[in-house]
Amino acid sequence: AEPPVTPVQMITAFENVFGVHKGERRNHTKGSCATGEFVGLDAAQPYTRSALFSGQTLPVIARFSLGGGNPQSPDTAKSARSMSLQFTLPEGQLHHMAMLNIPISGAATPQTFFDDLVAKAPDATTGQPDPELIKAFKATHPDSLPLAEYLTTYMPPSSWANSRYYGVHTFKFINSDDKTSLVRWRFEPQDGVQDLTEEQRQQLPANFLDQRLIDRLEQGPVRWNMILSLGVEGDPETNATLLWPSHREEVTVGTLTLTTATAQKGAACETINFDPLIMTDGIAPTDDPVLLFRSPAYAVSFGKRLSGQ
Ligand code: HEM
């Protein structure tokens, strides 16, 4: 068997697909910054002792982005959208969430994620990805198929404020009696979910998402409810390509309020590494190998971009 893919090899694979954009993230490159606050609810306390849900108002730095390493990707592209959050807790500890508007991952393992990038890299002679390699990737990686199926009907959102954002992975919530619950979470927009129509997608310019958020914030703050889904015995724990059944018990555990939005250059979110393993006591990762691999991969990208590479 081949040795497992390393974080450095993974970042090189991104660079082979998208090129190197000096000083920029190797994935989710195009983005913008926002700020606001989060207030957690007591309703979370049966599941977690995390200080996120103490009821205190916590400052948040947010980043919105498009999936992929192309800094010029149009806002109409049928790629993932994301919202990343950095919460500052009363004692100064940080908590990160880096979420997608798509509820599932395209890979159950880092190896599938890597093989996907290798299959999509432009061919040296044609400058285009080789369709045969992409076909072969799909045939040999059944864990990539649920996302491929999901994307056949996918439409990107009409604004950052009209999108859900999912934590995607399963996480452990640990309460004050040390009892662990398996949970997934999402942020549900109080403005409602609104996707683009195909006609809008054809007509809109390459850049409209950031301005729409700035315009929306002139009318007042934008809010999302944080919703927990509670897993039951047998729900997928370490494989984020698989949805849970839709009728799992749900609990509203907090409200995110965003009040300002700015370009990413020079703003606070630009130099944050939204490492999903930066978590406060009371929330812990599962053994999902993709979740665990994200942290060292983001560190390689972060190190490069901060040093101007
Ligand atoms: C092995 C699988 C994955 C790899 C190798 C990977 C790689 C990366 C890299 C290199 C970055 C840029 C990091 C930086 O320079 O700050 C990034 C950003 C991001 N990734 Fe992943 N990723 C993976 C899986 C996922 C999954 C499953 C999700 C689903 C939630 C996700 C969500 C995000 C988000 C939201 C960002 C943007 C963070 C920000 O705003 O700075 N990634 N990813």
XYZ file of C-alpha atoms and ligand atoms in Angstrom:
352
model
C 0.000 0.000 0.000
C 1.047 3.609 -0.631
C 2.123 5.622 2.431
C -0.691 7.940 3.606
C -0.809 11.420 2.083
C 0.997 14.104 4.119
C -0.244 17.668 4.747
C 2.653 19.063 2.639
C 1.700 16.813 -0.307
C -1.924 17.911 0.075
C -1.013 21.604 -0.139
C 1.196 20.934 -3.191
C -1.814 19.231 -4.806
C -3.901 22.409 -4.255
C -1.079 24.470 -5.804
C -1.003 22.140 -8.831
C -4.729 22.696 -9.423
C -5.050 26.418 -8.635
C -1.515 27.816 -8.965
C 0.341 29.678 -6.225
C -1.159 33.046 -5.261
C 1.520 34.524 -3.019
C 0.436 35.373 0.499
C -3.012 33.848 -0.061
C -4.848 30.813 1.320
C -4.318 27.668 -0.799
C -8.045 26.891 -0.582
C -11.063 29.124 0.071
C -8.882 31.925 -1.295
C -11.548 34.442 -2.295
C -13.197 35.815 0.811
C -14.186 38.776 2.933
C -14.334 39.643 6.631
C -17.125 40.482 9.058
C -17.519 41.048 12.782
C -20.232 40.624 15.374
C -21.123 38.589 18.443
C -22.544 35.283 19.615
C -24.842 34.551 22.537
C -25.233 30.905 23.560
C -28.295 29.476 25.289
C -28.792 27.332 28.424
C -30.450 24.771 26.140
C -26.940 23.578 25.194
C -25.912 22.808 28.768
C -27.346 19.243 28.964
C -24.897 18.427 26.140
C -21.861 20.643 26.687
C -20.120 22.586 29.414
C -18.439 24.814 26.795
C -18.240 28.472 27.818
C -19.609 29.261 24.338
C -23.046 28.656 25.870
C -22.629 30.576 29.134
C -25.097 33.223 27.955
C -22.417 35.894 27.850
C -22.032 37.973 24.692
C -18.869 36.782 22.903
C -17.050 38.817 20.229
C -16.814 37.059 16.851
C -14.588 37.576 13.822
C -16.123 35.983 10.732
C -14.881 35.178 7.239
C -17.023 34.362 4.202
C -15.378 32.563 1.284
C -15.738 30.542 -1.897
C -14.360 27.010 -1.985
C -11.313 26.439 -4.174
C -7.961 28.151 -4.549
C -8.871 30.633 -7.294
C -8.848 34.203 -5.907
C -10.891 35.332 -8.972
C -13.587 32.674 -8.730
C -16.943 34.240 -9.743
C -19.634 34.472 -7.040
C -21.887 32.540 -9.447
C -19.592 29.468 -9.476
C -21.235 26.218 -8.385
C -18.628 25.707 -5.658
C -19.109 25.648 -1.888
C -19.655 28.843 0.098
C -18.365 29.078 3.621
C -18.598 30.954 6.884
C -15.760 30.694 9.390
C -16.052 32.003 12.941
C -13.545 32.856 15.645
C -15.166 33.317 19.074
C -13.251 34.981 21.916
C -14.251 33.627 25.327
C -14.137 35.580 28.603
C -10.713 34.236 29.640
C -9.341 35.030 26.173
C -9.478 31.458 24.834
C -10.455 31.075 21.192
C -12.959 28.751 19.552
C -13.095 28.180 15.781
C -15.752 26.883 13.405
C -15.114 26.646 9.633
C -18.385 25.680 7.951
C -19.832 25.091 4.480
C -23.235 25.765 2.895
C -23.111 22.100 1.772
C -23.927 19.552 4.487
C -21.546 16.781 3.383
C -17.883 16.270 2.561
C -16.698 14.969 -0.815
C -14.250 12.595 0.854
C -14.387 10.166 3.761
C -10.579 10.177 3.997
C -7.732 12.607 3.277
C -6.546 10.161 0.579
C -9.786 10.591 -1.410
C -9.528 14.386 -1.032
C -5.934 14.224 -2.351
C -6.727 11.803 -5.209
C -9.550 14.152 -6.265
C -7.136 17.101 -6.485
C -4.590 15.012 -8.407
C -7.303 13.934 -10.884
C -8.399 17.583 -11.401
C -4.911 19.053 -11.941
C -4.475 20.513 -15.445
C -2.620 18.286 -17.892
C 0.842 19.670 -18.800
C 0.152 19.631 -22.554
C -3.546 20.602 -22.805
C -3.687 22.908 -19.767
C -7.042 21.234 -18.961
C -7.982 18.470 -16.519
C -8.074 15.050 -18.196
C -11.719 13.797 -18.204
C -10.467 10.194 -18.195
C -8.628 10.754 -14.905
C -11.749 12.300 -13.362
C -13.832 9.327 -14.539
C -11.275 6.899 -13.097
C -11.256 8.814 -9.789
C -15.051 8.504 -9.462
C -14.992 4.804 -10.346
C -12.395 4.040 -7.686
C -13.665 6.397 -4.903
C -17.292 5.612 -4.041
C -17.042 7.950 -1.035
C -16.883 10.883 -3.514
C -20.305 10.004 -5.006
C -22.726 11.427 -2.368
C -21.320 14.951 -2.879
C -21.283 14.514 -6.680
C -24.956 13.531 -6.473
C -25.749 16.471 -4.151
C -24.117 18.905 -6.594
C -26.319 17.823 -9.518
C -29.139 19.994 -8.089
C -26.975 22.499 -6.173
C -27.432 26.248 -6.605
C -25.215 28.743 -4.785
C -26.875 31.215 -2.393
C -28.050 34.679 -3.474
C -26.245 36.330 -0.563
C -24.048 35.490 2.413
C -26.997 36.393 4.656
C -29.367 33.958 2.899
C -27.331 30.814 3.378
C -27.188 28.005 5.914
C -23.752 26.931 7.091
C -23.081 23.391 8.329
C -20.291 22.141 10.591
C -20.282 19.065 8.278
C -18.362 16.732 10.638
C -19.725 15.015 13.734
C -18.348 16.498 16.969
C -18.409 15.410 20.614
C -20.222 17.628 23.100
C -19.175 16.880 26.695
C -21.270 18.108 29.617
C -20.326 18.937 33.216
C -20.921 15.266 34.234
C -18.406 14.196 31.537
C -21.221 12.681 29.461
C -20.490 12.748 25.708
C -23.144 13.370 23.040
C -22.468 13.069 19.312
C -23.750 16.164 17.509
C -23.760 17.956 14.191
C -24.594 21.641 13.927
C -25.654 24.259 11.462
C -26.312 28.008 11.388
C -29.790 28.795 10.055
C -30.231 32.326 8.607
C -32.995 34.422 10.192
C -33.281 36.132 6.771
C -34.252 32.743 5.285
C -32.469 30.551 2.727
C -32.491 31.941 -0.811
C -30.537 30.290 -3.614
C -29.842 31.822 -7.017
C -32.041 30.790 -9.926
C -30.197 29.556 -13.017
C -31.194 32.784 -14.799
C -29.717 34.942 -12.004
C -26.615 32.772 -12.027
C -26.125 33.479 -15.748
C -26.686 37.231 -15.404
C -24.974 38.285 -12.186
C -21.465 39.780 -12.251
C -18.417 37.969 -10.867
C -18.531 39.977 -7.628
C -21.792 40.681 -5.841
C -21.796 38.740 -2.571
C -19.659 41.121 -0.526
C -21.527 44.255 -1.640
C -24.893 42.594 -0.963
C -23.819 41.911 2.607
C -22.595 45.478 3.106
C -25.924 46.787 1.721
C -27.909 44.364 3.899
C -26.021 45.458 7.027
C -27.059 49.068 6.385
C -30.612 47.893 7.200
C -29.450 46.371 10.516
C -27.636 43.311 11.916
C -27.833 39.896 10.232
C -28.567 36.886 12.444
C -28.306 33.108 12.359
C -29.637 30.549 14.859
C -27.205 27.814 15.807
C -29.036 24.468 15.679
C -27.714 21.187 17.124
C -28.777 17.806 15.761
C -28.456 15.034 18.345
C -27.079 11.770 16.995
C -28.403 8.354 17.945
C -26.638 4.984 18.125
C -25.519 3.986 14.629
C -25.440 7.472 13.050
C -22.261 8.031 11.009
C -19.610 9.450 13.365
C -16.350 9.419 11.420
C -17.649 9.713 7.836
C -18.871 13.185 6.852
C -19.898 12.091 3.334
C -23.061 10.625 4.872
C -26.025 12.707 6.069
C -27.874 11.790 9.233
C -31.603 11.060 8.939
C -33.458 14.392 8.809
C -35.709 13.674 11.805
C -33.016 13.742 14.503
C -33.923 15.750 17.614
C -32.810 19.377 17.247
C -32.027 22.079 19.800
C -31.485 25.799 19.193
C -28.366 26.676 21.154
C -27.448 30.253 20.266
C -27.625 33.305 18.033
C -24.896 34.787 15.847
C -25.280 38.482 15.058
C -23.053 40.138 12.434
C -22.866 43.921 12.310
C -19.964 44.927 10.028
C -18.484 43.627 6.777
C -15.310 44.654 4.951
C -12.907 43.510 2.252
C -10.480 40.874 3.494
C -7.232 42.784 2.737
C -5.917 44.175 5.997
C -8.986 43.163 8.006
C -8.869 40.922 11.077
C -9.999 37.670 9.432
C -7.249 37.761 6.799
C -4.491 36.515 9.080
C -6.541 34.038 11.105
C -6.017 30.317 10.561
C -9.575 29.006 11.053
C -8.289 25.660 12.311
C -11.371 23.575 13.173
C -9.528 21.815 16.004
C -9.181 25.052 17.990
C -11.965 24.316 20.439
C -12.838 25.152 24.015
C -13.309 22.590 26.790
C -16.659 20.808 26.387
C -16.391 20.358 22.604
C -14.009 17.791 21.065
C -13.332 16.199 17.679
C -14.466 12.695 16.734
C -11.986 10.363 15.017
C -13.185 11.559 11.584
C -9.864 11.327 9.682
C -10.742 14.300 7.445
C -11.484 16.540 10.426
C -8.208 15.534 12.082
C -6.225 16.101 8.855
C -7.617 19.592 8.290
C -5.620 21.049 11.170
C -2.091 20.161 9.942
C -3.055 20.943 6.311
C -4.323 24.427 7.227
C -1.116 24.973 9.207
C 0.998 24.360 6.090
C -1.124 26.783 4.046
C -1.064 29.338 6.883
C 2.730 29.113 7.297
C 3.262 29.652 3.578
C 0.901 32.587 3.202
C 2.113 34.372 6.333
C 5.703 34.137 5.088
C 4.700 35.647 1.732
C 4.870 32.400 -0.283
C -8.655 16.743 4.017
C -9.623 17.604 3.718
C -9.411 19.099 3.627
C -8.300 19.815 3.291
C -6.926 19.271 2.906
C -8.648 21.218 3.361
C -7.771 22.260 3.086
C -8.017 23.599 3.313
C -7.027 24.653 3.250
C -5.579 24.463 2.857
C -7.634 25.817 3.597
C -6.985 27.208 3.714
C -6.336 27.323 5.101
C -5.652 28.661 5.374
O -4.668 29.028 4.682
O -6.069 29.369 6.312
C -9.025 25.498 3.847
C -9.992 26.399 4.209
C -11.276 26.044 4.546
N -11.837 24.777 4.591
Fe -10.907 23.065 4.197
N -9.954 21.349 3.739
C -10.457 20.077 3.910
C -11.741 19.722 4.275
C -12.712 20.610 4.625
C -14.041 20.233 5.049
C -14.583 18.801 5.189
C -14.697 21.383 5.311
C -16.105 21.434 5.806
C -16.524 22.180 6.794
C -13.784 22.497 5.053
C -14.053 23.850 5.198
C -13.138 24.873 5.004
C -13.458 26.278 5.227
C -14.787 26.840 5.678
C -12.293 26.999 4.936
C -12.104 28.518 4.994
C -11.425 28.901 6.292
C -11.196 30.396 6.327
O -12.195 31.151 6.224
O -10.041 30.811 6.451
N -12.589 21.989 4.637
N -9.233 24.140 3.668
